[in-house]
mmCIF file of C-alpha atoms and ligand atoms in Angstrom:
data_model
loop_
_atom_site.group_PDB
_atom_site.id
_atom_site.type_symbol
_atom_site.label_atom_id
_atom_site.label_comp_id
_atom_site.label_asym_id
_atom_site.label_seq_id
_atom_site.Cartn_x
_atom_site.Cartn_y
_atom_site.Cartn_z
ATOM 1 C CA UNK A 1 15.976 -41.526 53.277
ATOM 2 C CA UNK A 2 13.354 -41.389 56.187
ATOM 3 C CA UNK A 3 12.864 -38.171 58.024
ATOM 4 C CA UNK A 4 11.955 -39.954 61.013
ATOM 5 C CA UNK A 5 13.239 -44.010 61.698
ATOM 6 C CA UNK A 6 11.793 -45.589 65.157
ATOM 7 C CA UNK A 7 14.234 -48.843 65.850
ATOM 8 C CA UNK A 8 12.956 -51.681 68.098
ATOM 9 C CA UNK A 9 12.128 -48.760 70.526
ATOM 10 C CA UNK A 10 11.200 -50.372 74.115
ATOM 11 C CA UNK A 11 10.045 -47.527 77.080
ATOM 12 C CA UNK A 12 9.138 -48.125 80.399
ATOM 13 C CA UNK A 13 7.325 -46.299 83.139
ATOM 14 C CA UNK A 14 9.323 -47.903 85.690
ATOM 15 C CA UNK A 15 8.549 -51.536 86.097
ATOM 16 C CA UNK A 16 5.806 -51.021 83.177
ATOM 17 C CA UNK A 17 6.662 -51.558 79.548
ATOM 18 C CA UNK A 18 4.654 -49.032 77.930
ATOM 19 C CA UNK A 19 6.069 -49.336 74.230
ATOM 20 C CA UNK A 20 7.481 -52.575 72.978
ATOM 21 C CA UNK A 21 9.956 -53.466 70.415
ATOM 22 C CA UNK A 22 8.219 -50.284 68.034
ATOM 23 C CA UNK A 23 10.090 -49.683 64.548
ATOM 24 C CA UNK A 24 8.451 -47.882 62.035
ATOM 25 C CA UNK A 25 9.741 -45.297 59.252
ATOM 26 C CA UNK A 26 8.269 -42.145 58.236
ATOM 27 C CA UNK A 27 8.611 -40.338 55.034
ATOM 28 C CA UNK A 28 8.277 -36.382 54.964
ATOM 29 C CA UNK A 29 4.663 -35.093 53.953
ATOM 30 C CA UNK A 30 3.375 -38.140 55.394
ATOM 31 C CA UNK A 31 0.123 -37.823 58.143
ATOM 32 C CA UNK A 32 0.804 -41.224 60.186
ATOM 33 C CA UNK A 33 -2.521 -41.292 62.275
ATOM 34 C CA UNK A 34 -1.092 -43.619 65.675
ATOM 35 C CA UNK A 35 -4.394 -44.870 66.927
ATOM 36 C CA UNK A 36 -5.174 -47.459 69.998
ATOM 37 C CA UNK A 37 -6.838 -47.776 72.827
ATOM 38 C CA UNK A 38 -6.434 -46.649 76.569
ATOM 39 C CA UNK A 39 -3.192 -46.803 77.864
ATOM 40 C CA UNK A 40 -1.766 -48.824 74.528
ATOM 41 C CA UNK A 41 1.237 -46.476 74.553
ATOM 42 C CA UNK A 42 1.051 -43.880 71.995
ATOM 43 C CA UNK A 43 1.449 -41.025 74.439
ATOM 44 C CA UNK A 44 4.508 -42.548 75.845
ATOM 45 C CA UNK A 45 6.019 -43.429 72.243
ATOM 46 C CA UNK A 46 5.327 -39.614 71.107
ATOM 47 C CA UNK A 47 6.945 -38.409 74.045
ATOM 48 C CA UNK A 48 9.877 -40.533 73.350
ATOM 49 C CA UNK A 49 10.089 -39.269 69.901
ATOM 50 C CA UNK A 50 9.990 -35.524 71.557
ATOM 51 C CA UNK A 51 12.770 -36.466 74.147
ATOM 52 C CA UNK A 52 10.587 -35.871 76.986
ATOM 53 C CA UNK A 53 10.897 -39.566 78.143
ATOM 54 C CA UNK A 54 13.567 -41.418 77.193
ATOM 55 C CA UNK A 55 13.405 -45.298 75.923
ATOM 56 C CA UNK A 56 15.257 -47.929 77.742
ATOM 57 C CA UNK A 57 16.206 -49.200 74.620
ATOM 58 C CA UNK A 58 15.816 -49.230 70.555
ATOM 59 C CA UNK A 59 16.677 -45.942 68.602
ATOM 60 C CA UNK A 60 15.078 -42.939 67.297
ATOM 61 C CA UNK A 61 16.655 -41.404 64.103
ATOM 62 C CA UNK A 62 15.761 -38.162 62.799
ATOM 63 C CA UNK A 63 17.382 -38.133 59.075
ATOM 64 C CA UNK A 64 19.665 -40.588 59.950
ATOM 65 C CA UNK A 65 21.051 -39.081 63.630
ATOM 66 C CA UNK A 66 20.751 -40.816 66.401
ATOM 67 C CA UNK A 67 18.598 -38.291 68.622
ATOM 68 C CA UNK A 68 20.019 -40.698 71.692
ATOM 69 C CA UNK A 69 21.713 -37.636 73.262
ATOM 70 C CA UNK A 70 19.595 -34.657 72.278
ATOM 71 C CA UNK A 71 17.274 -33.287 75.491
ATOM 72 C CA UNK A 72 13.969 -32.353 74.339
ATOM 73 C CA UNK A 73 14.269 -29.003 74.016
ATOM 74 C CA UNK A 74 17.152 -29.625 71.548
ATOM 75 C CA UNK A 75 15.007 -31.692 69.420
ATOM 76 C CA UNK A 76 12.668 -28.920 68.856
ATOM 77 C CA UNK A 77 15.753 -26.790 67.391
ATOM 78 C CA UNK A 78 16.285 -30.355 65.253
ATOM 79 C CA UNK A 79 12.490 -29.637 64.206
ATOM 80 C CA UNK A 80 10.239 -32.318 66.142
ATOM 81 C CA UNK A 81 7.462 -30.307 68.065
ATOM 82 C CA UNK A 82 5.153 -31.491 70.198
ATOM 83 C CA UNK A 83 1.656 -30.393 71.246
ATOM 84 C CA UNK A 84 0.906 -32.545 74.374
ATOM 85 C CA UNK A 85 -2.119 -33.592 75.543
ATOM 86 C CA UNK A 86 -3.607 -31.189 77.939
ATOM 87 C CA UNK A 87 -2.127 -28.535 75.633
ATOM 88 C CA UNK A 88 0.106 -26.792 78.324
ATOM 89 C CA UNK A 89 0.226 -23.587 78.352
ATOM 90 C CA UNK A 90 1.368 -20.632 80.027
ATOM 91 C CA UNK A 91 -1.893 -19.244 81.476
ATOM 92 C CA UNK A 92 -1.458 -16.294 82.653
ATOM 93 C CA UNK A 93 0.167 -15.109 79.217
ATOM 94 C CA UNK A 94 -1.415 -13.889 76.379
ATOM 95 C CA UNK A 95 -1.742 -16.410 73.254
ATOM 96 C CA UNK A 96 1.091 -14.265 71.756
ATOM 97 C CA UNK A 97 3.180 -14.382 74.586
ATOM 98 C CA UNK A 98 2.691 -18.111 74.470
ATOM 99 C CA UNK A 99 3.214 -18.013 70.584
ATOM 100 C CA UNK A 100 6.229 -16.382 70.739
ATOM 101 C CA UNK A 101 7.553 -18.905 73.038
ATOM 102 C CA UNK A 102 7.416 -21.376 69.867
ATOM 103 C CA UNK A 103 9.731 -18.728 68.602
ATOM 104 C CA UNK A 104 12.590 -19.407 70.833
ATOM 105 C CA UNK A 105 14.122 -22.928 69.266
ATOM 106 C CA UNK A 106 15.454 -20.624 66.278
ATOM 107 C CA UNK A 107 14.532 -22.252 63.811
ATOM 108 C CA UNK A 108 14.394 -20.727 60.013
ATOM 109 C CA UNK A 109 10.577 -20.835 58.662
ATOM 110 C CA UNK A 110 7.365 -19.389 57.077
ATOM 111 C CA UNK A 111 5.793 -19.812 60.148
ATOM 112 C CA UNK A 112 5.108 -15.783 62.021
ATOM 113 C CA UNK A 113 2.160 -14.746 64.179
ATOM 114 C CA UNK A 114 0.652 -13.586 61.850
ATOM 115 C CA UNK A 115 0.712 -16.511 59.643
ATOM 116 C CA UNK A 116 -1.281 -18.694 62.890
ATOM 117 C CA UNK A 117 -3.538 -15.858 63.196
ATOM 118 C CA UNK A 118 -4.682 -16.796 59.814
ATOM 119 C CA UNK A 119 -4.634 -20.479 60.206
ATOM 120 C CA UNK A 120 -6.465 -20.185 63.451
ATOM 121 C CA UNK A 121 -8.916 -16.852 62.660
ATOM 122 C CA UNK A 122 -10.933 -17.442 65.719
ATOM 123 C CA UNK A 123 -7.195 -16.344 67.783
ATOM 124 C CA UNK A 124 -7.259 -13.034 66.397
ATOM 125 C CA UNK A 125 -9.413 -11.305 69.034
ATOM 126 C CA UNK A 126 -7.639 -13.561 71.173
ATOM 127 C CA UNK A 127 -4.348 -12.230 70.580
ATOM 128 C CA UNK A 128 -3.816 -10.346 73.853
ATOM 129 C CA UNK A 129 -5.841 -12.125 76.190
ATOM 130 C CA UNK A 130 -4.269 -14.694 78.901
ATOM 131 C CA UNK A 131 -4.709 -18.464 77.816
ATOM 132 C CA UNK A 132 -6.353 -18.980 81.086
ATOM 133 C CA UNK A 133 -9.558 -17.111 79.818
ATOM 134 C CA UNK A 134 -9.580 -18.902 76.717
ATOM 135 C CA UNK A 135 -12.440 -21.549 75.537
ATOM 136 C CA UNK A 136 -11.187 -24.926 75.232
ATOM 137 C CA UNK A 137 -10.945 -24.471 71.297
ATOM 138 C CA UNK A 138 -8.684 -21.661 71.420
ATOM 139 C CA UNK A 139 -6.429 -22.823 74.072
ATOM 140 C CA UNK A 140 -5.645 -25.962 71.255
ATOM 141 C CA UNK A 141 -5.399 -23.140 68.769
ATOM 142 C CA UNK A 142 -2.577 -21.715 70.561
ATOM 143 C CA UNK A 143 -1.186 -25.246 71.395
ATOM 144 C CA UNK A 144 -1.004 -25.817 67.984
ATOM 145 C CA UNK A 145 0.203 -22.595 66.660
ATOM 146 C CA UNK A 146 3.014 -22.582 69.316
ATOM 147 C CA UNK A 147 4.355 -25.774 67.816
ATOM 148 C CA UNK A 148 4.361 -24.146 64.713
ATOM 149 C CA UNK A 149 5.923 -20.926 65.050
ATOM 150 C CA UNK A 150 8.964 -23.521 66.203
ATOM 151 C CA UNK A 151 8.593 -23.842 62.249
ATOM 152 C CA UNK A 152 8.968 -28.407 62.759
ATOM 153 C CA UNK A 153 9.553 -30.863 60.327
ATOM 154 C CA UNK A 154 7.566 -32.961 62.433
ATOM 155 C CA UNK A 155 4.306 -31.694 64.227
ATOM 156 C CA UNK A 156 3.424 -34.399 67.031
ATOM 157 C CA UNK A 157 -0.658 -34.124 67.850
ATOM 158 C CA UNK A 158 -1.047 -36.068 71.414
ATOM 159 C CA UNK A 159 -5.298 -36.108 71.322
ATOM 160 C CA UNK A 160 -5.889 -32.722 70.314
ATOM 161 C CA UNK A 161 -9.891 -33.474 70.374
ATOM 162 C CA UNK A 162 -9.407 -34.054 74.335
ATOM 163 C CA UNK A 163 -12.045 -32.282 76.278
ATOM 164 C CA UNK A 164 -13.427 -30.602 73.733
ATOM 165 C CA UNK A 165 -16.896 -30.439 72.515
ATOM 166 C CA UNK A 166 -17.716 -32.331 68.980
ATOM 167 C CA UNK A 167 -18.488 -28.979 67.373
ATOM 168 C CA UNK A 168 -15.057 -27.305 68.733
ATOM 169 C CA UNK A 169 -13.476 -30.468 67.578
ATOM 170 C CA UNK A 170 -14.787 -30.248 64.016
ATOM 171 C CA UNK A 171 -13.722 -27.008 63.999
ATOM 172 C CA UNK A 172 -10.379 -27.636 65.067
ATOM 173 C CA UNK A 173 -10.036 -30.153 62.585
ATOM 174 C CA UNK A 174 -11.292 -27.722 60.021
ATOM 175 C CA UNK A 175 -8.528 -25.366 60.710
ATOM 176 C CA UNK A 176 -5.872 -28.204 60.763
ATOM 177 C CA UNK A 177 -7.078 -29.323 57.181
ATOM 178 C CA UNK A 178 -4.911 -26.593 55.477
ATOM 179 C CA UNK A 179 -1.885 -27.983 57.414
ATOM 180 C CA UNK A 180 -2.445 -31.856 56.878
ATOM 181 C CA UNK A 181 -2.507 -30.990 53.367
ATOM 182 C CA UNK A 182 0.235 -28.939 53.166
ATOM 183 C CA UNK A 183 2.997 -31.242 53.475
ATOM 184 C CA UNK A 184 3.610 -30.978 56.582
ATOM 185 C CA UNK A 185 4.772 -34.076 58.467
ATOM 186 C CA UNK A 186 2.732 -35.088 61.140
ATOM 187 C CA UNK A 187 1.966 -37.624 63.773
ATOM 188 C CA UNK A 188 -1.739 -37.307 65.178
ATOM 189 C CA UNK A 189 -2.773 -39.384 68.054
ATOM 190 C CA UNK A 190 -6.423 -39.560 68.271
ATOM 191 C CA UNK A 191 -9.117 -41.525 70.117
ATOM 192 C CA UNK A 192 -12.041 -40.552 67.467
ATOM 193 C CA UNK A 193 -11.195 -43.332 64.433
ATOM 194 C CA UNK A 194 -13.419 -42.082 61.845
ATOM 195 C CA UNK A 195 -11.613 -38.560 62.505
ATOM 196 C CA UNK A 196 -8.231 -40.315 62.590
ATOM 197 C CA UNK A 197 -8.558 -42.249 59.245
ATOM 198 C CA UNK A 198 -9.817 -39.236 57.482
ATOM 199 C CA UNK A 199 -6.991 -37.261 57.473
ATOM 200 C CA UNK A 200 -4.303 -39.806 57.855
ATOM 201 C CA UNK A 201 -2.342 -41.114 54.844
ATOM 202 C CA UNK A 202 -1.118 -43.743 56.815
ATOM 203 C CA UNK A 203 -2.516 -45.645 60.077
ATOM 204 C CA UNK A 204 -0.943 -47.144 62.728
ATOM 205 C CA UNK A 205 -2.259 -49.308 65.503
ATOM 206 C CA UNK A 206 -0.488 -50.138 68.758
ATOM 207 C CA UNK A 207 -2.216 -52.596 71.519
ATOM 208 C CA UNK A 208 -0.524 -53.097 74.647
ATOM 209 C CA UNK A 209 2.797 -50.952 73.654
ATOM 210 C CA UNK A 210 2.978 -53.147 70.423
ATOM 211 C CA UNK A 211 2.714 -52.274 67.175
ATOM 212 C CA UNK A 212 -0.192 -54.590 65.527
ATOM 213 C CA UNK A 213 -1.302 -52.424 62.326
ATOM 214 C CA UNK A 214 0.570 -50.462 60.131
ATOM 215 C CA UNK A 215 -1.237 -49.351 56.158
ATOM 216 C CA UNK A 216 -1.531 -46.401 54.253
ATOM 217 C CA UNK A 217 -4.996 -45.189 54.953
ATOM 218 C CA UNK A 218 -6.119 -45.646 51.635
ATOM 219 C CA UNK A 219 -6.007 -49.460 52.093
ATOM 220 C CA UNK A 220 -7.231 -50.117 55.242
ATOM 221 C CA UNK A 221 -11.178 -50.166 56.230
ATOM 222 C CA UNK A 222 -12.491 -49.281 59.820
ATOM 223 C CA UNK A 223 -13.142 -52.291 60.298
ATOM 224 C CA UNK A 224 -9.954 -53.754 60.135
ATOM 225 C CA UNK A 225 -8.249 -50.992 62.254
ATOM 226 C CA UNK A 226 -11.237 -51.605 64.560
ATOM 227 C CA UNK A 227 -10.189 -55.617 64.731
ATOM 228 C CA UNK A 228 -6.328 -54.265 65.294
ATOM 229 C CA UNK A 229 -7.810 -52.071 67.862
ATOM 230 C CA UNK A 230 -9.214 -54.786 69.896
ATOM 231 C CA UNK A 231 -6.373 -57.106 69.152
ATOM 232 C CA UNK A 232 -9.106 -59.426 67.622
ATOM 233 C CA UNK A 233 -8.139 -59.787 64.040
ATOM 234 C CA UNK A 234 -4.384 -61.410 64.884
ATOM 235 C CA UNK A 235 -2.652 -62.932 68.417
ATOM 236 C CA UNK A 236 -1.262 -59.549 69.948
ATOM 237 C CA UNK A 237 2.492 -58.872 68.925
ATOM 238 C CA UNK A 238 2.376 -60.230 65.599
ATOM 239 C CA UNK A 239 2.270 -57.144 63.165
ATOM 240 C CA UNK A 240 -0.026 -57.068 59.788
ATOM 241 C CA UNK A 241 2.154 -56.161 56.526
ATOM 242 C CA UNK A 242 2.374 -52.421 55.216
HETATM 243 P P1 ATP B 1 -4.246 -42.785 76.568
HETATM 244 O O1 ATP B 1 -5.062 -42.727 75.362
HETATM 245 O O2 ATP B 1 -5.014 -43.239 77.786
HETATM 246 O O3 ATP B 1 -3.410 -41.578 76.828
HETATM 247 P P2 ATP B 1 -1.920 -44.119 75.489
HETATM 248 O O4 ATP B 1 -2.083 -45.107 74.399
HETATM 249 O O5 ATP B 1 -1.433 -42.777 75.137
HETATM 250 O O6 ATP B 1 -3.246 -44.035 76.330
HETATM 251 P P3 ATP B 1 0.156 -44.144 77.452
HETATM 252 O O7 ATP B 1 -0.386 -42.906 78.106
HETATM 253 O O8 ATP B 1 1.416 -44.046 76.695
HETATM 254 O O9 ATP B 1 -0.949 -44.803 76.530
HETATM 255 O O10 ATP B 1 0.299 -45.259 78.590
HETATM 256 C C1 ATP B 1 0.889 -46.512 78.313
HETATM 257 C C2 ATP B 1 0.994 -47.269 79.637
HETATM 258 O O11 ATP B 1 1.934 -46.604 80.477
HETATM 259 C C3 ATP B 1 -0.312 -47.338 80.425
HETATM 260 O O12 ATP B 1 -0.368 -48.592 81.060
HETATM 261 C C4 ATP B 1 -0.176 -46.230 81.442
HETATM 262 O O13 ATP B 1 -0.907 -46.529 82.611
HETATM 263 C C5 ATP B 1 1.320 -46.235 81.713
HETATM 264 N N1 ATP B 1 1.825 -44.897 82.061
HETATM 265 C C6 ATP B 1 1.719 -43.788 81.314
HETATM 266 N N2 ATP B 1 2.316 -42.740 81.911
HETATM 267 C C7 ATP B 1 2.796 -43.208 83.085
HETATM 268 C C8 ATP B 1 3.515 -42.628 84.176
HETATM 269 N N3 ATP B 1 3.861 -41.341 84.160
HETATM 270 N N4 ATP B 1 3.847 -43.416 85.209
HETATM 271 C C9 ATP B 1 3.520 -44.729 85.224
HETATM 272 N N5 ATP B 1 2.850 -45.355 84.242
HETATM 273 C C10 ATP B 1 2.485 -44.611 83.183
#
């Protein structure tokens, strides 16, 4: 059984179809890597799997319920967290304050303060000071680490390399390596390919709210992701074999 199942899922921004007709099945430990380009949809399809938009049609399943009724902050108690681009935080509380918000779904799990402290050592003199004071790097360190103290099944990454400099953003990748290969199941949006494909066991590519790619990473070269990308390699809408 899937954990997640996405079933002809259609969204709209009012008269604007942002996601079209997207199905796609994800197995737990798997790191699906969504990739595309400006305004292709993957923002709007994450935040329909988090309940923070909801479709206009098609189905998400999350082992085997229909998450149709379930507000977003419900989900999170069903285990689907969601660190959204821009990272929103509470800035004038401390990154525990903000950690311990994580805390509130209820859910069971290994997941403490202390335990992101240790994932994310450059928090730890961070601990009591307010978000707002925080680099750019640290405030996605306590993005992150708030997901996780919600202790998901799935951890949704909306462009966690957004605004940041290349060195913070190999060094927040550095401190996500543990999780990626820990098992845990994530979805990672992310405009940097390279970065995408090399922690990804599986890619997918969406152009124009379509999905137009979908291969385990270890299959697929840059180059074709790059064609998918473009919608160069096949007419848009028409969707390359797993
Ligand atoms: P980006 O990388 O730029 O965030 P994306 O692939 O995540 O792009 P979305 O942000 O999901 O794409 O946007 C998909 C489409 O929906 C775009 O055409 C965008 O302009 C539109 N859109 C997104 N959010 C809204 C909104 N709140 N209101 C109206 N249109 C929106």
């Amino acid at each position: 059984m899937s954990l997640l199942s996405i079933r002809d899922l259609d969204v709209r921004h009012g008269l604007l179809q942002a996601v079209r007709g997207v199905s796609f099945d994800l197995a737990k430990g798997e790191v699906l890597a969504l990739v595309g380009a400006n305004g292709a949809g993957k923002t709007t399809l994450l935040r329909s799997i988090a309940g923070a938009h909801l479709p206009s049609s098609g189905r998400v399943l999350l082992n085997d319920e229909d998450l149709a009724a379930v507000p977003s902050h419900k989900r999170i108690a069903k285990g689907i967290a969601l660190v959204p681009e821009g990272r929103r935080l509470f800035s004038q509380m401390t990154v525990e304050e903000n950690l311990l918000l994580g805390k509130t779904s209820g859910r069971k799990g290994e997941w403490s303060i202390d335990r992101v402290l240790d994932a994310f050592p450059n928090l730890k003199p961070r601990r009591y000071a307010k978000t707002g004071h925080l680099s750019g790097g640290e405030q996605q360190a306590t993005a992150i680490g708030r997901a996780l103290m919600s202790n998901p099944d799935i951890l949704l990454l909306d462009e966690v390399s957004l605004g940041l400099s290349p060195l913070v953003v190999d060094r927040v990748y550095a401190q996500l390596q543990a999780l990626l290969t820990s098992g845990t199941t994530i979805v990672l949006v992310e405009q940097d390919l390279a970065r995408a494909m090399s922690v990804a066991s599986r890619v997918i590519c969406m152009l124009e709210g379509r999905i137009v790619l979908d291969r385990p990473a270890a299959v697929v070269t840059r180059e074709h992701v790059t064609q998918a990308y473009f919608g160069l390699h096949r007419a848009a809408g028409e969707r390359s074999a797993p």
